[in-house]
Structures are given as C-alpha cells and as structure tokens.
XYZ file of C-alpha atoms in Angstrom:
392
model
C -40.858 -52.306 67.753
C -42.482 -50.110 65.110
C -40.935 -46.819 64.108
C -44.419 -45.361 63.655
C -47.872 -46.540 64.681
C -50.646 -44.845 62.672
C -54.108 -44.876 64.225
C -56.818 -44.454 61.592
C -56.901 -45.736 58.015
C -58.686 -42.929 56.202
C -56.957 -40.812 53.541
C -54.815 -39.021 56.140
C -53.599 -42.077 58.029
C -53.109 -44.163 54.888
C -51.070 -41.372 53.273
C -48.892 -40.983 56.371
C -48.340 -44.749 56.560
C -47.446 -44.976 52.874
C -44.982 -42.083 53.034
C -43.261 -43.508 56.113
C -43.089 -47.014 54.662
C -41.624 -45.695 51.404
C -38.971 -43.935 53.487
C -37.935 -47.279 54.979
C -39.681 -47.012 58.341
C -41.347 -49.950 60.029
C -45.003 -48.864 60.160
C -48.256 -50.199 61.569
C -51.577 -48.918 60.219
C -54.528 -49.571 62.551
C -58.017 -49.261 61.095
C -61.404 -50.199 62.504
C -62.586 -51.675 59.175
C -66.131 -51.594 57.884
C -66.717 -47.870 58.459
C -67.357 -45.553 55.514
C -67.182 -41.846 56.259
C -70.058 -39.698 54.960
C -68.489 -37.549 52.297
C -69.448 -35.854 49.059
C -66.325 -37.460 47.610
C -64.860 -34.492 45.708
C -61.138 -34.375 44.992
C -59.462 -31.564 43.008
C -56.912 -32.109 40.227
C -54.103 -31.211 42.614
C -54.988 -34.188 44.830
C -54.951 -36.470 41.807
C -51.506 -35.146 40.810
C -49.890 -34.901 44.240
C -51.033 -38.309 45.460
C -51.002 -40.262 42.190
C -54.698 -41.206 42.213
C -55.466 -43.662 39.378
C -58.281 -42.801 37.000
C -60.289 -45.917 37.784
C -61.078 -44.516 41.248
C -62.632 -41.377 39.763
C -66.249 -42.449 39.341
C -67.422 -39.108 37.914
C -65.779 -36.018 36.425
C -67.735 -32.923 37.324
C -67.741 -30.083 34.794
C -70.266 -27.723 36.430
C -71.155 -26.617 39.946
C -74.696 -25.343 40.469
C -75.213 -22.997 43.428
C -78.871 -22.882 44.544
C -80.188 -20.024 46.690
C -82.960 -20.111 49.347
C -85.465 -18.825 46.777
C -84.494 -21.594 44.358
C -82.471 -19.434 41.983
C -79.485 -21.239 40.481
C -76.069 -20.129 39.283
C -74.089 -22.567 37.142
C -70.321 -22.255 37.422
C -68.574 -24.040 34.578
C -65.162 -25.528 35.233
C -62.973 -24.372 32.396
C -60.142 -26.616 31.294
C -60.537 -29.222 34.017
C -62.875 -31.152 36.256
C -63.557 -32.048 39.859
C -63.080 -35.761 40.463
C -65.602 -37.767 42.460
C -64.633 -40.857 44.424
C -66.574 -43.358 46.487
C -64.963 -43.494 49.911
C -65.642 -47.218 50.272
C -63.267 -47.972 47.396
C -60.998 -44.919 47.634
C -59.985 -45.410 51.277
C -59.382 -49.121 50.827
C -57.159 -48.443 47.821
C -55.034 -46.039 49.879
C -54.734 -48.496 52.779
C -53.759 -51.322 50.468
C -51.237 -49.156 48.659
C -49.607 -48.414 52.017
C -49.503 -52.170 52.678
C -47.911 -52.876 49.313
C -44.969 -50.588 50.088
C -44.393 -52.132 53.501
C -46.880 -50.876 56.094
C -48.404 -53.598 58.262
C -52.187 -53.419 58.351
C -53.901 -54.107 61.656
C -57.657 -54.286 62.179
C -59.050 -53.130 65.485
C -59.896 -50.232 67.764
C -57.541 -47.807 69.507
C -57.829 -47.875 73.302
C -54.991 -45.810 74.784
C -51.292 -45.001 74.837
C -49.135 -46.350 77.678
C -45.496 -45.663 78.502
C -42.959 -47.596 80.558
C -39.230 -48.176 80.651
C -39.392 -49.978 77.302
C -40.981 -46.990 75.573
C -44.358 -46.007 74.071
C -47.072 -48.614 73.599
C -50.307 -48.309 71.645
C -52.970 -50.447 73.303
C -55.660 -51.579 70.890
C -58.389 -54.202 70.635
C -58.013 -56.682 67.796
C -61.245 -57.088 65.852
C -60.876 -60.776 65.000
C -60.069 -62.031 68.502
C -61.492 -59.299 70.719
C -58.220 -59.348 72.648
C -56.192 -56.348 73.782
C -52.839 -55.954 72.045
C -49.872 -53.745 72.943
C -47.623 -52.461 70.181
C -44.309 -50.818 71.000
C -43.399 -47.843 68.816
C -41.311 -44.690 68.704
C -43.976 -42.276 67.437
C -47.776 -42.344 67.196
C -49.746 -40.599 64.442
C -53.362 -39.965 65.421
C -55.477 -39.888 62.260
C -58.641 -41.261 63.822
C -61.220 -38.639 62.949
C -62.931 -35.565 64.367
C -63.565 -37.170 67.752
C -60.084 -38.638 67.847
C -59.346 -40.831 70.825
C -55.650 -40.126 70.356
C -56.210 -36.356 70.365
C -58.498 -36.426 73.408
C -56.070 -38.513 75.434
C -52.726 -37.117 74.325
C -52.855 -33.584 72.894
C -53.834 -30.491 74.909
C -57.084 -29.098 73.487
C -57.787 -32.270 71.528
C -61.061 -32.764 73.393
C -62.466 -29.349 72.435
C -62.612 -29.409 68.657
C -65.718 -27.728 67.120
C -67.521 -29.656 64.402
C -70.584 -29.959 62.225
C -72.526 -33.171 61.893
C -72.652 -34.371 58.300
C -75.201 -36.882 57.071
C -75.713 -38.263 53.603
C -77.445 -41.037 51.731
C -75.852 -42.897 48.849
C -78.593 -43.513 46.311
C -78.908 -45.174 42.950
C -78.518 -42.340 40.473
C -81.464 -41.558 38.198
C -81.152 -41.182 34.452
C -80.012 -37.731 33.370
C -82.961 -35.351 33.260
C -83.816 -31.676 33.625
C -83.113 -31.788 37.360
C -80.174 -34.192 37.562
C -76.960 -33.998 35.570
C -74.322 -36.734 36.115
C -71.504 -34.207 35.518
C -72.882 -31.417 37.732
C -72.654 -30.914 41.497
C -75.570 -29.118 43.144
C -74.845 -27.112 46.307
C -77.984 -25.939 48.128
C -77.753 -22.867 50.377
C -81.162 -22.969 52.060
C -81.982 -22.617 55.755
C -84.744 -25.197 55.362
C -82.085 -27.775 54.517
C -79.294 -26.492 56.769
C -79.500 -23.401 58.990
C -75.737 -22.839 59.014
C -74.070 -24.936 56.310
C -75.403 -26.397 53.051
C -76.915 -29.410 51.326
C -75.499 -31.218 48.328
C -76.264 -33.571 45.448
C -73.001 -35.004 44.122
C -72.998 -37.570 41.281
C -70.890 -40.701 41.745
C -71.336 -42.448 38.427
C -74.163 -44.936 38.852
C -74.695 -43.575 42.375
C -75.083 -40.170 43.970
C -74.389 -38.669 47.383
C -77.227 -36.555 48.797
C -76.689 -34.940 52.176
C -76.213 -31.917 54.410
C -74.324 -30.700 57.450
C -75.051 -28.479 60.446
C -73.721 -27.403 63.835
C -77.291 -27.221 65.160
C -77.975 -30.332 67.224
C -81.727 -29.721 67.039
C -81.877 -30.304 63.287
C -83.360 -33.612 62.147
C -80.661 -34.703 59.675
C -82.698 -37.464 58.073
C -85.725 -35.225 57.562
C -83.574 -32.446 56.102
C -82.011 -34.936 53.690
C -85.452 -36.287 52.776
C -86.557 -32.713 52.066
C -83.473 -32.199 49.921
C -84.176 -35.383 47.980
C -87.758 -34.228 47.411
C -86.536 -30.816 46.268
C -84.146 -32.470 43.796
C -86.673 -35.044 42.543
C -84.729 -37.945 44.078
C -87.280 -39.304 46.551
C -87.998 -42.462 44.586
C -84.365 -43.379 43.993
C -83.173 -46.533 45.755
C -81.167 -45.842 48.929
C -77.985 -47.912 49.073
C -76.595 -46.793 52.433
C -76.847 -44.033 55.050
C -73.898 -42.501 56.934
C -73.283 -39.752 59.449
C -70.217 -38.381 61.237
C -68.733 -35.199 62.731
C -66.623 -32.946 60.524
C -64.238 -30.535 62.285
C -64.491 -26.807 61.682
C -61.134 -25.434 62.779
C -57.518 -26.652 62.953
C -56.426 -27.381 66.503
C -53.963 -25.023 68.153
C -51.650 -27.968 68.821
C -51.098 -31.109 66.786
C -48.522 -32.811 69.002
C -48.020 -33.648 72.663
C -44.412 -32.501 72.792
C -43.269 -36.064 73.297
C -44.227 -38.844 70.895
C -47.649 -38.138 69.316
C -48.666 -36.019 66.317
C -52.125 -35.603 64.773
C -53.276 -35.572 61.148
C -56.442 -35.101 59.109
C -59.780 -34.648 60.880
C -58.084 -35.390 64.196
C -56.100 -32.173 63.690
C -59.180 -30.291 62.435
C -58.066 -29.816 58.844
C -61.341 -29.575 56.953
C -61.829 -26.443 54.862
C -64.367 -23.990 56.323
C -67.266 -22.935 54.081
C -66.872 -25.876 51.686
C -66.320 -28.711 54.169
C -63.745 -30.145 51.768
C -61.603 -32.676 53.563
C -60.034 -35.354 51.365
C -57.218 -33.302 49.853
C -56.470 -31.546 53.134
C -56.521 -34.848 55.014
C -53.938 -36.299 52.654
C -51.823 -33.136 52.811
C -52.036 -33.290 56.614
C -51.039 -36.950 56.590
C -48.007 -36.116 54.474
C -47.063 -33.271 56.834
C -47.394 -35.597 59.850
C -45.222 -38.218 58.151
C -42.585 -35.597 57.354
C -42.543 -34.430 60.971
C -42.443 -38.006 62.250
C -39.470 -38.828 60.027
C -37.606 -35.768 61.314
C -38.343 -36.880 64.870
C -37.199 -40.433 64.180
C -33.916 -39.174 62.733
C -33.091 -36.630 65.417
C -34.922 -37.892 68.504
C -36.058 -34.295 69.182
C -39.753 -34.084 70.105
C -39.802 -30.476 68.900
C -39.637 -31.819 65.335
C -43.278 -32.936 65.662
C -44.399 -29.303 65.592
C -43.309 -29.257 61.962
C -46.563 -30.922 60.851
C -48.781 -28.004 61.858
C -46.266 -25.389 60.692
C -45.917 -26.994 57.255
C -49.633 -27.352 56.737
C -50.631 -23.862 57.842
C -47.798 -22.218 55.951
C -49.314 -23.502 52.724
C -53.027 -23.609 53.545
C -53.585 -21.344 56.544
C -54.497 -18.228 54.537
C -57.039 -20.151 52.460
C -58.625 -21.477 55.657
C -58.870 -17.950 57.097
C -60.535 -16.592 53.952
C -63.007 -19.481 53.839
C -63.788 -19.101 57.541
C -64.509 -15.393 57.042
C -66.787 -16.205 54.116
C -68.706 -18.812 56.109
C -69.134 -16.436 59.048
C -70.323 -13.665 56.747
C -72.732 -15.529 54.485
C -74.032 -18.676 56.181
C -75.815 -17.012 59.084
C -79.268 -16.523 57.501
C -81.145 -16.924 54.223
C -80.860 -13.264 53.290
C -77.075 -13.557 53.416
C -77.146 -16.897 51.600
C -79.233 -15.294 48.837
C -76.609 -12.581 48.482
C -73.797 -15.135 48.418
C -75.317 -17.064 45.525
C -76.001 -13.772 43.746
C -72.334 -12.840 44.125
C -71.444 -16.107 42.376
C -72.932 -14.687 39.146
C -69.782 -12.617 38.768
C -67.460 -14.190 36.212
C -64.359 -13.070 38.143
C -65.695 -14.744 41.283
C -66.238 -17.935 39.319
C -62.808 -17.971 37.729
C -60.851 -17.066 40.845
C -62.843 -19.502 43.001
C -62.191 -22.484 40.785
C -58.589 -21.590 40.071
C -58.056 -21.536 43.824
C -60.015 -24.768 44.324
C -58.247 -26.700 41.583
C -54.739 -25.662 42.664
C -55.307 -25.071 46.417
C -53.766 -21.617 46.254
C -55.180 -18.113 46.344
C -54.771 -16.587 42.910
C -52.991 -13.227 42.896
C -52.502 -12.807 39.160
C -55.454 -10.447 38.577
C -55.377 -7.659 41.172
C -58.162 -5.650 39.511
C -60.454 -8.669 39.673
C -59.673 -9.069 43.376
C -60.439 -5.390 43.970
C -63.723 -5.628 42.077
C -64.779 -8.710 44.023
C -63.815 -7.088 47.313
C -65.966 -4.030 46.599
C -68.941 -6.178 45.564
C -68.525 -8.330 48.659
C -68.591 -5.306 50.996
C -71.633 -3.862 49.209
C -73.545 -7.129 49.594
C -72.637 -7.501 53.270
C -73.705 -3.921 54.010
C -76.942 -4.375 52.091
C -76.117 -1.494 49.736
C -77.097 -3.579 46.717
C -79.914 -6.061 46.260
C -79.317 -9.601 45.040
C -79.625 -9.587 41.249
C -80.364 -12.460 38.977
C -79.880 -12.883 35.280
C-alpha cells in the first residue's frame, strides 16, 4: 500500500513525490523513461530559490532577452541584477526524479494504463517497461502529473479530456561560436507570423548547445519547416542537430484538478503553463508542490474535499498573472501588425523593468503606480491603432 502514487516524472511529478516523501509518506513515482519534453529550458531565480536547484544544472545564465518583430526589428531587454537560468531537461528532470528517490520515493518505470477500485481500495494499473507485464499498485491517493494529454486527467477528472494546447517543437543543436547573430547569454524570441501564426519562435542558449523551436495552435503549420526557417533566419542552418522533440503544451488551467474522491492533477496535466510566454517549469513545480500539500491534507483527514486545495492554492498566487498574460496573448498574437506593436511597446523602459521584475519573482509588481498607468495608456493606444510602432 502506497500513501501516494505519482504518475509522471517531470518537474511537477518529481516535486510532488519529493515533498510527500520528505513528509514521511510512502510514495511511488511512475515515469515512462527515455522521453525528453521539448522545452526552451528557462527557469527564473525564484525557481532556483524555492526548489533548491544546484548551480551545476544551470547550463547558461541569460543576461539579455531580444524581442524580434515581424519586420526584423529587435529590442534588447537587459536583465538588471540577475539572470534567467537555462537547464537541459534531459539532465534536469532526471536530477529531480533521483532527488525524490534519495529522500524515500520508490521509482517505477513504465506506462500508466488506468485506475481501478475495489473493496481493497484504489489501484493504479500500469505496464512495467522491463517486463512488459501489467502491475497493480494499491494506494490512497493518485497524483496525475503525466502531461498535457494526461491519461489520468482524461479518465478520472471531469473536463480533463478537453484541455486546449499548442504544439511545441524544437531542435537541440550544437551551439555556434559567439558572433554578431548569436550570443550565448541572450535569448531571442521571434514574433513573426512566418514562424508561428499565433505564438512565437525562440533561440535559447544551453551552454554548448542551443534550443531552437516554435509553437502553434494551428494544426496546418509544418513545425519542422517553420523551425528550419527560424534556423535559417538566425544563421543556424549548418549547426549540428543533436535531437528533435515535439509535444503539446496546455494553454489554460483546467476548471477542476480533482475527481472528488482520490485523484488530483498537477503540472501540464492541470494546464498550468503560462499564457503568452509558454513558461512551464516553475509553474509545474509550484503545481506539484500544491498537489502534494493537498494530498497530505487528504491523507491526514480522509476528506476528499481537501484535494480541491491544490487548485485553490495555485490560482490564489498565480491566477492573476495568468489572466494578464492570457489577455496579452489574445491582444497581440493574432496578426503581424499586432505583433509589431507588441515588440515596439517593449522599447519602453518601464515595460522592461516591470516585466522582468514580475518574471523573476512570479508576482505582479505594484510598487510604481505611475509606471503602470503609463504602460496602460500606451497599451490602449497601440491596440486602438492611435499610435504607430516606433523604433529607436
């Protein structure tokens, strides 16, 4: 009998398993093994602090973000007094899983099949990778952290089969030497309908490697061609390709994260990827911690209503940020004219400062009301077309 059975060994599931094991629970962590999620790999300083991420996992420290408009104009936003950390998911995720194991979680390798219930209780049925055999594991609570197309969510949580998502695709390449077009401490974010009609493309340094990719909701887009075009645009066509990866990324938190009985969701399975930016690692780990907290409350009290705590905790802290980012994506990502205006707006020094203060600390900054007012007026003027995009 496990207290908790965690399905999915990404940052969310591994964090939930570690927190539960540290609290003295008997925990199983089921992971498919061998899968690396496509991801730009950015983690803010708050993630490094909150989740005790060792420096050796940070393969690059980004000091500048370059926003590139459809016409090729660029705005460099310098990160004052800090950096954005870059991790390689192949190593980062494995570190988190192994850390959970070291504090007591039992690692299992296989594929989730279903949840069954009988007089003995709740059973997770899964297929063991090594033997190919079905296994049944008895547990008191299940945490579904198995991605945007979560099998746990689809089978157990109302609405879990209707999560909207973008398809992300990237290629990990051997990084070129620093040159006029590539800077190993700068992230490039490309807002261009030729690369993505409704999201963006990116070039993110990873030390001796780089992640080059894009995302879109449009199923008609040829992801590999768009990424090839992005590589050509960035002068990266001749760089060696190390691996290629694609996966869905959710766009909106689900309305329910639990089944009112014995299952709670976390991470991509719950839809917690930031709109506009697509940032997921920090929010996945925060969601995993919220799910673990709710699961522990449930295990102590036996009340299934405690599982609702996960969603309430997460949205209380991050819900407003998600709403603001969703509004921004809806306003500016719809066509190239709007994308041009968005990058133009990023010239404003107040926009730059407030954006990165919010990104680094995962909180909306309210300390400078006049700056907020100024940005709000500029934003409305751009959306109404009262002003033209200006470039310095």
